[in-house]
Structures are given as structure tokens and as C-alpha cells.
mmCIF file of C-alpha atoms and ligand atoms in Angstrom:
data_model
loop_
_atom_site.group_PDB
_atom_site.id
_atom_site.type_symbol
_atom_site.label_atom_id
_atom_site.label_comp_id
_atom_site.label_asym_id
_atom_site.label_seq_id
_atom_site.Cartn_x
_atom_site.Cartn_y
_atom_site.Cartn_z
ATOM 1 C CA UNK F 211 0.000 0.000 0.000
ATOM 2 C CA UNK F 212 1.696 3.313 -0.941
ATOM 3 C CA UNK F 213 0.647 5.935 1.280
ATOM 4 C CA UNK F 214 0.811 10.041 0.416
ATOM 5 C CA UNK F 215 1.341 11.866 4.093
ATOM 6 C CA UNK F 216 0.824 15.475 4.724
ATOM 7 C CA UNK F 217 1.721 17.765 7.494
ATOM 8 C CA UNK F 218 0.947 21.237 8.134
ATOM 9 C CA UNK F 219 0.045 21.578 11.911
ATOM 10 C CA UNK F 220 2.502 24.144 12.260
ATOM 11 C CA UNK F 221 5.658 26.214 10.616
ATOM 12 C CA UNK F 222 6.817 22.841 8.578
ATOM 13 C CA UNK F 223 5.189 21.604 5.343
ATOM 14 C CA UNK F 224 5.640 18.099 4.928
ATOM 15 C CA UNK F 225 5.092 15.593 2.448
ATOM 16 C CA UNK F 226 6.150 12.004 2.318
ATOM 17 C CA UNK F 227 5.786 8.724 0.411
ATOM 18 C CA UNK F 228 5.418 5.675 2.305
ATOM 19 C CA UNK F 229 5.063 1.940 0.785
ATOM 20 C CA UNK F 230 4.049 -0.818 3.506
ATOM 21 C CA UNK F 231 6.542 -2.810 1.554
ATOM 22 C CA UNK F 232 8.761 -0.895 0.638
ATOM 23 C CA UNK F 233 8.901 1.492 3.380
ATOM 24 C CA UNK F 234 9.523 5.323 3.023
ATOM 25 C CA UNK F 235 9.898 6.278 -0.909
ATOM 26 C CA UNK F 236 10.572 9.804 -0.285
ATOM 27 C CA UNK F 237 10.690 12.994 1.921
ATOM 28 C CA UNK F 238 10.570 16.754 1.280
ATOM 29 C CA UNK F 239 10.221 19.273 4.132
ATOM 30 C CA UNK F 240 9.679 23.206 3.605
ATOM 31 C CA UNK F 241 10.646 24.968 6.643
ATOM 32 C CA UNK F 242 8.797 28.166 7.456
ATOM 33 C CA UNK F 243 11.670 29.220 10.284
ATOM 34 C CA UNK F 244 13.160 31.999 8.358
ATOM 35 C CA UNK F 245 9.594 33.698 7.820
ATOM 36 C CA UNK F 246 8.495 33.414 11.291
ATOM 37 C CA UNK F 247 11.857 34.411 12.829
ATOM 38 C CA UNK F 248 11.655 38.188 12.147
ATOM 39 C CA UNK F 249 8.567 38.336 14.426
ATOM 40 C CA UNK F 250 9.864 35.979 17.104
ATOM 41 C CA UNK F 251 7.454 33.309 16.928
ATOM 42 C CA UNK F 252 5.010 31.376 14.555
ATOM 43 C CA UNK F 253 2.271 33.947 12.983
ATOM 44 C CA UNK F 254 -0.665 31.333 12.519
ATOM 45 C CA UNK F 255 -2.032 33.362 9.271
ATOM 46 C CA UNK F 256 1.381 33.515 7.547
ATOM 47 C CA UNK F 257 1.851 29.990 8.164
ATOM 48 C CA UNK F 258 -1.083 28.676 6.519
ATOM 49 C CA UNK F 259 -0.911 30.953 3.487
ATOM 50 C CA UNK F 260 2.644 29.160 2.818
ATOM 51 C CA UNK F 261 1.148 25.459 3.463
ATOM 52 C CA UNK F 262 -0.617 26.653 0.953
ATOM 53 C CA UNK F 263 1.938 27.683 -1.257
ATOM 54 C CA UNK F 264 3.819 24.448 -0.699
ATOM 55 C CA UNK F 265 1.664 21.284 -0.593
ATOM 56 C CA UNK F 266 1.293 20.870 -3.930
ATOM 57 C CA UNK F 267 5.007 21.546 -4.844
ATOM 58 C CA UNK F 268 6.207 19.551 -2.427
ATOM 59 C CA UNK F 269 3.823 16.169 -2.908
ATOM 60 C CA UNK F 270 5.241 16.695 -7.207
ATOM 61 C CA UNK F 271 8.747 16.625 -5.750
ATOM 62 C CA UNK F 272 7.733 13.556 -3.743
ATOM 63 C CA UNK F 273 6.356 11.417 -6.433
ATOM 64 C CA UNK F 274 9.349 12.544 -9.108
ATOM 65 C CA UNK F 275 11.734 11.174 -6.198
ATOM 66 C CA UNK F 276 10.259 8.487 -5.687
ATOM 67 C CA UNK F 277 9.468 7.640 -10.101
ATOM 68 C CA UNK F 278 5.697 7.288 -8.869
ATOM 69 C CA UNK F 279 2.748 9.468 -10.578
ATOM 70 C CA UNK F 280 -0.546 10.215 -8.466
ATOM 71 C CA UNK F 281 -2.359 7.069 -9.903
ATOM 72 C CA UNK F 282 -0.134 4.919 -7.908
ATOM 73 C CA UNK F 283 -1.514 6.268 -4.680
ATOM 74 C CA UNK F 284 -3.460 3.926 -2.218
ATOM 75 C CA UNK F 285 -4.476 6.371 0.437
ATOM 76 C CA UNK F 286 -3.606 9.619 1.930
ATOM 77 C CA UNK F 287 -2.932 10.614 5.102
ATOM 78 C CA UNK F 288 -2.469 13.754 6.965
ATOM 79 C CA UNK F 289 -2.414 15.476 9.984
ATOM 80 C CA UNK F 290 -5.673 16.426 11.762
ATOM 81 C CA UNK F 291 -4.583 17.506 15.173
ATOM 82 C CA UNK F 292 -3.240 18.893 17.589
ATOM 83 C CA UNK F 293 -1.555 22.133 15.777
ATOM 84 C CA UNK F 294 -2.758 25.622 14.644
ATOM 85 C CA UNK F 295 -6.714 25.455 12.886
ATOM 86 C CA UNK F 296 -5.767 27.335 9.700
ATOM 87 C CA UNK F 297 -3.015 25.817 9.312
ATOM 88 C CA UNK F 298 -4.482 22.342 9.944
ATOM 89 C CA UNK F 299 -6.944 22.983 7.572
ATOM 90 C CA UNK F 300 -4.732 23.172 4.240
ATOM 91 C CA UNK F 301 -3.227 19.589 4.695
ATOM 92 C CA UNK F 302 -7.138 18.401 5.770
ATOM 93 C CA UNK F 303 -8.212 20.006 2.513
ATOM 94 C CA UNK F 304 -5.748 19.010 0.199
ATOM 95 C CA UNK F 305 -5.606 15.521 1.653
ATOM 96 C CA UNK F 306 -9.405 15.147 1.465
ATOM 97 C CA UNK F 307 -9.470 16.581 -2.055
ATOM 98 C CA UNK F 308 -6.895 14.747 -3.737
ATOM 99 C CA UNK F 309 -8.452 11.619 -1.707
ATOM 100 C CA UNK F 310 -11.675 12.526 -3.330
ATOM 101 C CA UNK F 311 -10.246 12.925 -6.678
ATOM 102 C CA UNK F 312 -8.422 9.794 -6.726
ATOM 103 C CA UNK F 313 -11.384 7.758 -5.395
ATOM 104 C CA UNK F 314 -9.216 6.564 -2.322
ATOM 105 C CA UNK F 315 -9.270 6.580 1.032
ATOM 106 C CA UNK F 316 -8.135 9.467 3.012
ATOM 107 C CA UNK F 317 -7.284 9.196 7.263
ATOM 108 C CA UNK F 318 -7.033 12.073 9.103
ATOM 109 C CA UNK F 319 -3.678 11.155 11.650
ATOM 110 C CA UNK F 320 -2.759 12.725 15.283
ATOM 111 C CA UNK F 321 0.329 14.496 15.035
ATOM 112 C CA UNK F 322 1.762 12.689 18.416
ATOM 113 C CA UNK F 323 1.187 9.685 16.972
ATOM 114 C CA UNK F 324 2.806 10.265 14.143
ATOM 115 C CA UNK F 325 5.779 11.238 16.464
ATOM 116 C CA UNK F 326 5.258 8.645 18.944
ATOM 117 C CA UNK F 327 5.634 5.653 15.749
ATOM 118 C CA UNK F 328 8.463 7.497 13.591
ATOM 119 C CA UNK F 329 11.060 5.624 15.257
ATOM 120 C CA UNK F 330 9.367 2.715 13.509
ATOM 121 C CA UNK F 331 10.855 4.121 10.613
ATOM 122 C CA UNK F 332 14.456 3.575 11.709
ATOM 123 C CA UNK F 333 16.402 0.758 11.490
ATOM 124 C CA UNK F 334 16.420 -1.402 13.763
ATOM 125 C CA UNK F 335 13.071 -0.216 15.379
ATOM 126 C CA UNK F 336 11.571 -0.898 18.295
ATOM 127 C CA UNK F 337 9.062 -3.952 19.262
ATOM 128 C CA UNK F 338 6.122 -3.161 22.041
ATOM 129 C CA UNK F 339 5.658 -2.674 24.713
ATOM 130 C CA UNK F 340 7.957 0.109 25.034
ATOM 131 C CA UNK F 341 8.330 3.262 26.911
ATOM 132 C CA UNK F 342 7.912 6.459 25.141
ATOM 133 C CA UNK F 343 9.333 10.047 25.881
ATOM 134 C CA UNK F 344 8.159 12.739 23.788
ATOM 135 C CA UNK F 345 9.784 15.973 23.566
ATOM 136 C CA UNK F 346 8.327 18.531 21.213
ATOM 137 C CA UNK F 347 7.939 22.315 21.163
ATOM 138 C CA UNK F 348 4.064 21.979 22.344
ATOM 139 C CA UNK F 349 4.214 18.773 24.456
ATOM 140 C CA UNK F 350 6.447 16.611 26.850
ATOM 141 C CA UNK F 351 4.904 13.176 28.121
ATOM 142 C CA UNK F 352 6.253 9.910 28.795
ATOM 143 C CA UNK F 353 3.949 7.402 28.194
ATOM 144 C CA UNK F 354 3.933 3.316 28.245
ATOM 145 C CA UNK F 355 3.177 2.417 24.392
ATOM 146 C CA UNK F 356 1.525 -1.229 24.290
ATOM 147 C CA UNK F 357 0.558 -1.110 20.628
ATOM 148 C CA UNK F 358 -0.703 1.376 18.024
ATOM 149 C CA UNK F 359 -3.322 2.943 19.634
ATOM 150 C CA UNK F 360 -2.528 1.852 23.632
ATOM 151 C CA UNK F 361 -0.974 4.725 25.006
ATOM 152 C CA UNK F 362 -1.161 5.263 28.932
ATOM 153 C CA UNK F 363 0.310 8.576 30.252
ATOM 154 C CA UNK F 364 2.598 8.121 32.748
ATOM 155 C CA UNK F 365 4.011 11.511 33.599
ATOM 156 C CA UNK F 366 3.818 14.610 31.586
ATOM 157 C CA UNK F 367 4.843 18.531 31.763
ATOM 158 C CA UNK F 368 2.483 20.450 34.469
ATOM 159 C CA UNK F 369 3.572 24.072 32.267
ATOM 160 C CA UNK F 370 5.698 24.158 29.308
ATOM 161 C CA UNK F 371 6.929 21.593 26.999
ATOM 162 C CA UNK F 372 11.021 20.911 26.817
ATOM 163 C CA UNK F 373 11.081 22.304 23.558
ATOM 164 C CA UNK F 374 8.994 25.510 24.711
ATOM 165 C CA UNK F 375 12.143 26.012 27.856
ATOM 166 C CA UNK F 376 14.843 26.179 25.318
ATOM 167 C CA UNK F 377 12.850 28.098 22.740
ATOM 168 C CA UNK F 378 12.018 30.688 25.722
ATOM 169 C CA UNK F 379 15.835 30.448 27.423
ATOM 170 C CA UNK F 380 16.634 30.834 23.552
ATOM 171 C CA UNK F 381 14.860 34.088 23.434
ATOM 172 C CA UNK F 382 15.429 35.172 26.802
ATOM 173 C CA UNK F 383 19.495 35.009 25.749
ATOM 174 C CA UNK F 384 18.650 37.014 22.418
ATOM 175 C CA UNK F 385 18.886 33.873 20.289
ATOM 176 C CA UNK F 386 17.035 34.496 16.877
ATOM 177 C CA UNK F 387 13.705 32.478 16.702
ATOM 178 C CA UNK F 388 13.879 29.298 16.998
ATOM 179 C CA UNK F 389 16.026 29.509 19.210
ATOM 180 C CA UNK F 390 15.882 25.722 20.390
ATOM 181 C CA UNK F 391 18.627 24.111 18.197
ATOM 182 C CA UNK F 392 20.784 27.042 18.363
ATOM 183 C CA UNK F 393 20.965 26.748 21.957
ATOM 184 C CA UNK F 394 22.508 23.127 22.453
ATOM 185 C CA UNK F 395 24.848 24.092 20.065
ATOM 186 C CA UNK F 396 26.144 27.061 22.109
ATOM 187 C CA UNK F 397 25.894 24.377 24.958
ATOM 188 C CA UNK F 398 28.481 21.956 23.654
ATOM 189 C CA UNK F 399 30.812 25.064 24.047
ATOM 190 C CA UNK F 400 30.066 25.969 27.592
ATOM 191 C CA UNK F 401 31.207 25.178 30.768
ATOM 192 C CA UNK F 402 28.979 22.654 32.889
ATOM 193 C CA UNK F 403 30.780 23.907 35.808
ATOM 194 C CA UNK F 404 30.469 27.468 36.004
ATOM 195 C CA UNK F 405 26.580 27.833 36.469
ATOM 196 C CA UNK F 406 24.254 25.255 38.366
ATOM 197 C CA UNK F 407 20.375 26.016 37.070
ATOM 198 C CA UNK F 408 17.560 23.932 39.406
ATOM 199 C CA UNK F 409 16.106 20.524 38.563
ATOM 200 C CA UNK F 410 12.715 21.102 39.012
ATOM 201 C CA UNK F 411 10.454 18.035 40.378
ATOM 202 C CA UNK F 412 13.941 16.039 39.978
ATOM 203 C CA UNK F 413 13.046 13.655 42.913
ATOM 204 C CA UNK F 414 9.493 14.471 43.032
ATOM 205 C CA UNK F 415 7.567 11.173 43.211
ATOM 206 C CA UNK F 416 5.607 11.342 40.097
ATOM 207 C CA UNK F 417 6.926 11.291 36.286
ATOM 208 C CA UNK F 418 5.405 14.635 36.053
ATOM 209 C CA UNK F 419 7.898 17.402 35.219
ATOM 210 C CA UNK F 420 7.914 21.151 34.969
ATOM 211 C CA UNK F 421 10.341 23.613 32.904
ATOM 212 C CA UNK F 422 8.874 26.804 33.533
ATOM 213 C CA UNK F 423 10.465 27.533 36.481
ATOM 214 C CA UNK F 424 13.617 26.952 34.705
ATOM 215 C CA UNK F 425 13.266 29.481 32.917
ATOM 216 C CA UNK F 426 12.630 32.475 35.462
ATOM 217 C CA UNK F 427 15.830 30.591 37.049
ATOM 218 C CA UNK F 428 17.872 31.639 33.674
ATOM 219 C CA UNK F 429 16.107 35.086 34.013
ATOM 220 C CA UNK F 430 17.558 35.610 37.182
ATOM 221 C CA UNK F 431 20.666 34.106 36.559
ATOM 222 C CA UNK F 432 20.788 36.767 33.502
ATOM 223 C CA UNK F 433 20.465 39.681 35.495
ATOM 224 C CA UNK F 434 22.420 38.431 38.737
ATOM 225 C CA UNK F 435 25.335 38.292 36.102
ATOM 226 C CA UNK F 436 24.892 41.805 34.071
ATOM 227 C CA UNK F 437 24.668 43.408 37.708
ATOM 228 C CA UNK F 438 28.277 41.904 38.214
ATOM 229 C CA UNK F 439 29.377 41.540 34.845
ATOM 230 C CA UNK F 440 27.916 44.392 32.815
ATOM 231 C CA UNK F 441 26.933 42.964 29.542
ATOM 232 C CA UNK F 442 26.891 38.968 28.974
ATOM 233 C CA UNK F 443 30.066 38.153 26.705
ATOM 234 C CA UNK F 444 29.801 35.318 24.591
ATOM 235 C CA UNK F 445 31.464 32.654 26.764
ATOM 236 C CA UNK F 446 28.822 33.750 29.631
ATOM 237 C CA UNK F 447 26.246 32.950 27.115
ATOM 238 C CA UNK F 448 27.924 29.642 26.091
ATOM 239 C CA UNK F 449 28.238 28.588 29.655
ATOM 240 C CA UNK F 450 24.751 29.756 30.487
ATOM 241 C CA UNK F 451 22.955 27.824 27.664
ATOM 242 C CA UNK F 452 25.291 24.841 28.843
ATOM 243 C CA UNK F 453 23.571 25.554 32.590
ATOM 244 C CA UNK F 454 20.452 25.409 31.017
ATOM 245 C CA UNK F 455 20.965 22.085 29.106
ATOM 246 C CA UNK F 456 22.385 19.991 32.119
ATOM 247 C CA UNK F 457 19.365 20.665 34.284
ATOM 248 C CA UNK F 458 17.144 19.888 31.562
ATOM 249 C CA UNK F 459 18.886 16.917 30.232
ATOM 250 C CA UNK F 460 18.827 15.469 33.837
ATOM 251 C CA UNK F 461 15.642 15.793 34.582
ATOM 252 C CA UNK F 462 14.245 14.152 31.391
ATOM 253 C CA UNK F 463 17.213 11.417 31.517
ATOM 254 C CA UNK F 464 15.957 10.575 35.598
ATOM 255 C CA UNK F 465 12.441 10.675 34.729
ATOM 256 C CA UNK F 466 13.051 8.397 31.759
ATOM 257 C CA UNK F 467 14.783 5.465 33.757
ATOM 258 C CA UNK F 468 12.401 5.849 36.358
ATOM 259 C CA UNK F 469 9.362 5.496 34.289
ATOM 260 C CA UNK F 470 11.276 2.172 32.795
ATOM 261 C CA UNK F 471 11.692 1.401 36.404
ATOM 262 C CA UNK F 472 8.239 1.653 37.166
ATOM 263 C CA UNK F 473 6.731 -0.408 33.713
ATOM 264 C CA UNK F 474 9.539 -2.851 34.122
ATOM 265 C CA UNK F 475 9.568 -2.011 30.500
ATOM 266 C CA UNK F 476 13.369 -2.556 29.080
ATOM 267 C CA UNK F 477 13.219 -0.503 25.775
ATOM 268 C CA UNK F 478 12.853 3.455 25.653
ATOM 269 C CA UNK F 479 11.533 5.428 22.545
ATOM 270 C CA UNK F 480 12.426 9.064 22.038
ATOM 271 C CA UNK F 481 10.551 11.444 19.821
ATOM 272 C CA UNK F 482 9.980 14.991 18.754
ATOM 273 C CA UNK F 483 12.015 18.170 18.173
ATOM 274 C CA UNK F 484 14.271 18.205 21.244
ATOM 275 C CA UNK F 485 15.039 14.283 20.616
ATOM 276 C CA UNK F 486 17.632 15.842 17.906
ATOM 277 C CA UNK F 487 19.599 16.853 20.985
ATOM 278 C CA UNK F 488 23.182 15.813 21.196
ATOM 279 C CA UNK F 489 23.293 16.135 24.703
ATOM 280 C CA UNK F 490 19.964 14.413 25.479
ATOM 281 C CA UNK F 491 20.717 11.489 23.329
ATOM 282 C CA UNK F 492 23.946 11.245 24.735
ATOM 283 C CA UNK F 493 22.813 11.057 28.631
ATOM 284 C CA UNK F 494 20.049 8.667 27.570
ATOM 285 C CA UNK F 495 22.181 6.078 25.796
ATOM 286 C CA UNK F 496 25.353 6.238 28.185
ATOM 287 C CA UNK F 497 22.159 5.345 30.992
ATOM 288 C CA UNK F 498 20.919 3.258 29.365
ATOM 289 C CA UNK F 499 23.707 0.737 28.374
ATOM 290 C CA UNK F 500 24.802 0.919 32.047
ATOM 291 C CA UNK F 501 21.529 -0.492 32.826
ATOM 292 C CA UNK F 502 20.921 -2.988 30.089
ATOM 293 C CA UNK F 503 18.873 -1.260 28.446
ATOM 294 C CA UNK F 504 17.647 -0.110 24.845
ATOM 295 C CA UNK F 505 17.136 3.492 23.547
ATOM 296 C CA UNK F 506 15.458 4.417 19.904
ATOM 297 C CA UNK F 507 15.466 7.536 17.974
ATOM 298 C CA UNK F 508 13.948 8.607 14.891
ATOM 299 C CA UNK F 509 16.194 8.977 11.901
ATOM 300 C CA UNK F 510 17.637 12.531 12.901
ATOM 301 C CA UNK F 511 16.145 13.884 9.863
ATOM 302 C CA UNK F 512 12.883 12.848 11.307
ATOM 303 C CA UNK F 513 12.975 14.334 14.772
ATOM 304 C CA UNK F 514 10.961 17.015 13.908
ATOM 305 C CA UNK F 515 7.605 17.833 12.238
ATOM 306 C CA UNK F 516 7.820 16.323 8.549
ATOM 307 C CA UNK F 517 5.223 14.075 6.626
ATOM 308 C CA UNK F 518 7.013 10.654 6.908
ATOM 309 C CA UNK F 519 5.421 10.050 10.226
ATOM 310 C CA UNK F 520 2.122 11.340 9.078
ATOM 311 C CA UNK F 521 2.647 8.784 5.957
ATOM 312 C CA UNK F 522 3.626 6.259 8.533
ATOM 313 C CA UNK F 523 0.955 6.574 11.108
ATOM 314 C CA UNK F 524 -1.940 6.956 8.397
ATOM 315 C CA UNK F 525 -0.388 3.096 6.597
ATOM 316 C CA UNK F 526 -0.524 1.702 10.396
ATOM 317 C CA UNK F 527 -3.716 2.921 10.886
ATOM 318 C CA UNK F 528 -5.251 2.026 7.653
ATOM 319 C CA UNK F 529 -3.365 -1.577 7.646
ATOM 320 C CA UNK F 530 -5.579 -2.155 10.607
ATOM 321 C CA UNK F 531 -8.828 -0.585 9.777
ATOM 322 C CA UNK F 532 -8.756 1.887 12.556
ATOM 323 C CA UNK F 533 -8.871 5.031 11.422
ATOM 324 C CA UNK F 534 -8.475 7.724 13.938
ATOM 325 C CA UNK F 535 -10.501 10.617 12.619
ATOM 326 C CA UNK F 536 -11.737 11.483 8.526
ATOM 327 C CA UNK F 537 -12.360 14.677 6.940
ATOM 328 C CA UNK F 538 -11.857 17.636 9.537
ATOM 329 C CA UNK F 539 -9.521 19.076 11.879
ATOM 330 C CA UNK F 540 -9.151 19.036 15.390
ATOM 331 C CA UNK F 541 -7.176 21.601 16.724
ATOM 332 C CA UNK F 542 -7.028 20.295 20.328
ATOM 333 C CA UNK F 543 -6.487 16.462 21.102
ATOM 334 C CA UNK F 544 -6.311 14.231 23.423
ATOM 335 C CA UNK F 545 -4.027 10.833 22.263
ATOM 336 C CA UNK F 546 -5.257 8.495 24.711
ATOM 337 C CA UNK F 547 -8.479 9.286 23.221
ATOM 338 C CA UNK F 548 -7.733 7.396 20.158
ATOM 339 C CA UNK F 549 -8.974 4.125 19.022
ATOM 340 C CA UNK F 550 -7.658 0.930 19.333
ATOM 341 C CA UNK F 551 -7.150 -1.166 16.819
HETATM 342 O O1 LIG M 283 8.444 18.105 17.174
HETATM 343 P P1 LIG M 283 8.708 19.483 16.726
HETATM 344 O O2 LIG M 283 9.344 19.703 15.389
HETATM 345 O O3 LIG M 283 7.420 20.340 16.682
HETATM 346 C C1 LIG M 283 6.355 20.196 17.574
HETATM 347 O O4 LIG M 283 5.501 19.309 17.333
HETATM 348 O O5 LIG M 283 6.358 20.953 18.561
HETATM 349 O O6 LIG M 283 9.614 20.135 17.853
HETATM 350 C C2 LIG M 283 10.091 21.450 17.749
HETATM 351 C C3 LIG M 283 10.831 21.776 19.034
HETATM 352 C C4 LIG M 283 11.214 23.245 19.121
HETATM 353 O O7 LIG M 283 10.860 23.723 20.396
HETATM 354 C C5 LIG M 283 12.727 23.215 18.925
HETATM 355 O O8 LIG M 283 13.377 24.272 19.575
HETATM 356 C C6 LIG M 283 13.086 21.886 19.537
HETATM 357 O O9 LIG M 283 12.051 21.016 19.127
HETATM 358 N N1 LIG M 283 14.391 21.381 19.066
HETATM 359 C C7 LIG M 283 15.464 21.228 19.865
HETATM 360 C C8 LIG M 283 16.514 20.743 19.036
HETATM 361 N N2 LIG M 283 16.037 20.632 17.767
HETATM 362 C C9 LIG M 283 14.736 21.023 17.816
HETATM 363 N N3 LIG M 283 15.613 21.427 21.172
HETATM 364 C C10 LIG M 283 16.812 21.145 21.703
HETATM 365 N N4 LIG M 283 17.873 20.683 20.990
HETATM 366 C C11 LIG M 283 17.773 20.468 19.665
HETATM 367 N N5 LIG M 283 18.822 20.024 18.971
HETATM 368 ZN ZN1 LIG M 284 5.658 17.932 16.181
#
């Protein structure tokens, strides 16, 4: 079954073949950073005029990379929800209409899902049951993943999502928009040892976690060091991002083993945005192998928002006649509201 997968639930516009036999044809991404980065943040309206712009663009790229025309298609997929309504609604239309057109079926996929299954798309992947910890810009929740469609939250963010903390530190340090990835970078230059930031909820009982405070603690930190320092050089930044990045890398790495503790589960999954992180993957794996334990990634490529996943999710989905949602768009939802399979 050759699947066409869209996603536009935010600032990314991607489009991906995937073949159930096969497996993933092709894969073209338009990013929308460089747009949204002169007003500091994603503009909603300006991001779903450019979906626009793109979808159809991309999905000819896709099927000339992959020597396929449109008649070849089996279904489409695309994203439905969670993610910004406008923008949601050019991937939902285009899906639907080409779906229409084509006279096959369309599913309408949950973007965590689609996160939550892309390290399917490595090699090797994961078997269930597994433990999952996904870290993107709008959400941060481990969860115990017994098949498609069995997702039980274990612990999850109480205020912002990983990704939002270093997107806000980002900012906060006068890092250009998004400021995320340009962070850990700075990181791997600083000094681990010059600041120590808090661990929020570090040895709290729960797998719950919070960042925000984390972020007032940088704040602080900011200003504690212009009153001595004057303005922050470039090595104070360096070492502050690195600050920044140990706290939050410990805290996700503890509440990761403990959550594996807890499921006697033996295999972790990461996913999302901040699972690109050096640092992160680093502390996980180095855990991990002292415990006898397994850790999957996406391909890095496939971290963030793209339409492989969408692709993916939508051929798992349809492969077991359990569609999560049709024609539409739903703004805000909840994954462990999805059907089973
Ligand atoms: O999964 P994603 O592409 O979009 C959402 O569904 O939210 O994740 C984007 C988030 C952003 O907050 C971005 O700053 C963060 O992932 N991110 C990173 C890195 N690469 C992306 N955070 C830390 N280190 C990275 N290398
Ligand atoms: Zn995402």
C-alpha cells in the first residue's frame, strides 16, 4: 500500500511517500523558520498561506523522487490535530481533495502519533511494549506504548513543553527564533561547571515534570550576572545555555529510567524536536547501556515535524482498519483518546 502523508500543523510543510513494503519512498520538508523568525514566533495566518503555497510543490517533488505518478496512490494521510486550525486545515483540505479525486481513502492522523511511531521508521526499530518520551515544542509526556493505539500517560509537563524552555531560554538570551537548536549548540561550548540552574520536580515522586520555572531561574541568573558583569560576553552565554541544558537533560534522563523502572519495561523510545539533541541522546544512551537497556530515535532527519510520520501513522492505521478521525480538523487532542485497533 503506498501511502501520500501530509503535514501542516505548524511552521513545517511536509510531504512524504510511504510503501508498507517498501517502506519510506521519499521525503521533502519546507521549513517556514526563516519567515516566522523576524517576528519571534510562529504567525498562525502567515503559516497557513505558505502550506498553501507548498503542498502541492512539495507532494510533485515527492512522487518525481520516488518515479511514482498520483495514480499509484493507495491512500492519503495527513495530519488532523493537535496544531494551529488554519493551518491544519490546508493539509485536511488538500488531503481530502486529492483523496476525493483519486477515489481513495483518506485518514485524518494525530500528530503525536505520528511522532510517537516514527522511530518505527528507523532501522532497527523498536518492538512493544515500550516506553515512550516525547519531547516537542508543544508537548512533553512519557507514556507506556503497548501497541498502536494503547498509550497510557505516565508523567507529563504540568507548564511548558522541553522544547517551549529552550525556545524561551533561547529568546530570553537574544537567540534568533527558533532559538531551540541554536541553543545546544552554544551548549556543547560551555562550561557545565560554572553555572548550576535547578532541577525542578527532579526527585518528586511522580513522572510529572515542569520547565517553567527553569526558565525564570535563567532570568535571574541573567540579570544576577549583568549586575556583576555588565553585559553577557559570549562565553557567559555559552556557559549559560550549557547551565540550562544539564538541568534539563537530567531531569528528562531521571524521569526516563524511572518510568522504565516503574513499567519494568526494558526498551525506551524518544521522539519529537528536542530528541535531535546531542546532549539528550547522549545522557540517555550512556544510561541506558549501564543499565541494560535499549534506547530508539527517529532517523535525525525525522525528529521534527515532517510528513514521513504522518505517511507512517496513516499506513498503520489504515493496515488495521482503525482510522483515527476522517475529513476535519481538530485543533485540540487528546491521544489516549484514540482508538484501538
Ligand atoms: O516536534 P517538533 O518539530 O514540533 C512540535 O511538534 O512541537 O519540535 C520542535 C521543538 C522546538 O521547540 C525546537 O526548539 C526543539 O524542538 N528542538 C530542539 C533541538 N532541535 C529542535 N531542542 C533542543 N535541541 C535540539 N537540537
Ligand atoms: Zn511535532
Amino acid at each position: 500500500m503506498l501511502v501520500l502523508g501530509i503535514e501542516t500543523s505548524c511552521d513545517e510543510t511536509g510531504v512524504a511517500l510511504y510503501d508498507t513494503e517498501a517502506g519510506l519512498l521519499a521525503h521533502q520538508l519546507h521549513t517556514q523558520m526563516a519567515m516566522h523568525a523576524r517576528y519571534g514566533g510562529v504567525v498562525p495566518e502567515l503559516a497557513s498561506r505558505d502550506h498553501i503555497r507548498r503542498a502541492i510543490p512539495l507532494m510533485e517533488a515527492c512522487l518525481a523522487e520516488a518515479g511514482r505518478t498520483l495514480k499509484d496512490l493507495d491512500a492519503v494521510a495527513y495530519t488532523r490535530g493537535p496544531g494551529l486550525g488554519g493551518a491544519l486545515l490546508v493539509g485536511a483540505s488538500v488531503a481530502n481533495a486529492l483523496a476525493f479525486g483519486l477515489g481513495i481513502p483518506v485518514v485524518g492522523v494525530h500528530h503525536l502519533e505520528g511522532h510517537l511511531l516514527s522511530p518505527l521508521l528507523a532501522d532497527p526499530k523498536p518492538d512493544f511494549p515500550f516506553v515512550a518520551l516525547l519531547v516537542s515544542g508543544g508537548h512533553t509526556q512519557l507514556m507506556a506504548v503497548h501497541g498502536i493505539g494503547q498509550y497510557e500517560i505516565l508523567g507529563e509537563t504540568l507548564d511548558d513543553a522541553a522544547g517551549e524552555a529552550f525556545d524561551k531560554t533561547a529568546k530570553l538570551l537574544g537567540l534568533p527564533y527558533p532559538g531551540g537548536p541554536m541553543l545546544s549548540r552554544l551548549a556543547e561550548e560551555g562550561d557545565p561547571r560554572r553555572f548550576t540552574l535547578p532541577r525542578p520536580m527532579l526527585h518528586a515522586d511522580s513522572l510529572d515534570m515542569s520547565f517553567s520555572g527553569l526558565k525564570t531561574a535563567v532570568l535571574t541568573l541573567v540579570t544576577q550576572t549583568q549586575a556583576t558583569l555588565g553585559e553577557i560576553d559570549e562565553t557567559t552565554r555559552k556557559d549559560i545555555c550549557r547551565a540550562f541544558q544539564e538541568a534539563i537533560v537530567e531531569v528528562l534522563v531521571t524521569k526516563s529510567l524511572k518510568a522504565l523502572r516503574q513499567t519494568g519495561m526494558k526498551r525506551l523510545v524518544v521522539a519529537g524536536g528536542v530528541g535531535a539533541n546531542k546532549q539528550l541522546r547522549a545522557g540517555l544512551d550512556t544510561a541506558a547501556a549501564r543499565r541494560g537497556l535499549e534506547v530508539f530515535y527517529p532517523p535525525l532527519s525525522l525528529c521534527t515535524d515532517n510528513g514521513a510520520m504522518i505517511a507512517y501513522a496513516g499506513a498503520m492505521r489504515l493496515s488495521q482498519r482503525s482510522p483515527a478521525g476522517s475529513f476535519g480538523v481538530a485543533p485540540r487532542w487528546d491521544l489516549t483518546t484514540l482508538p484501538r485497533p
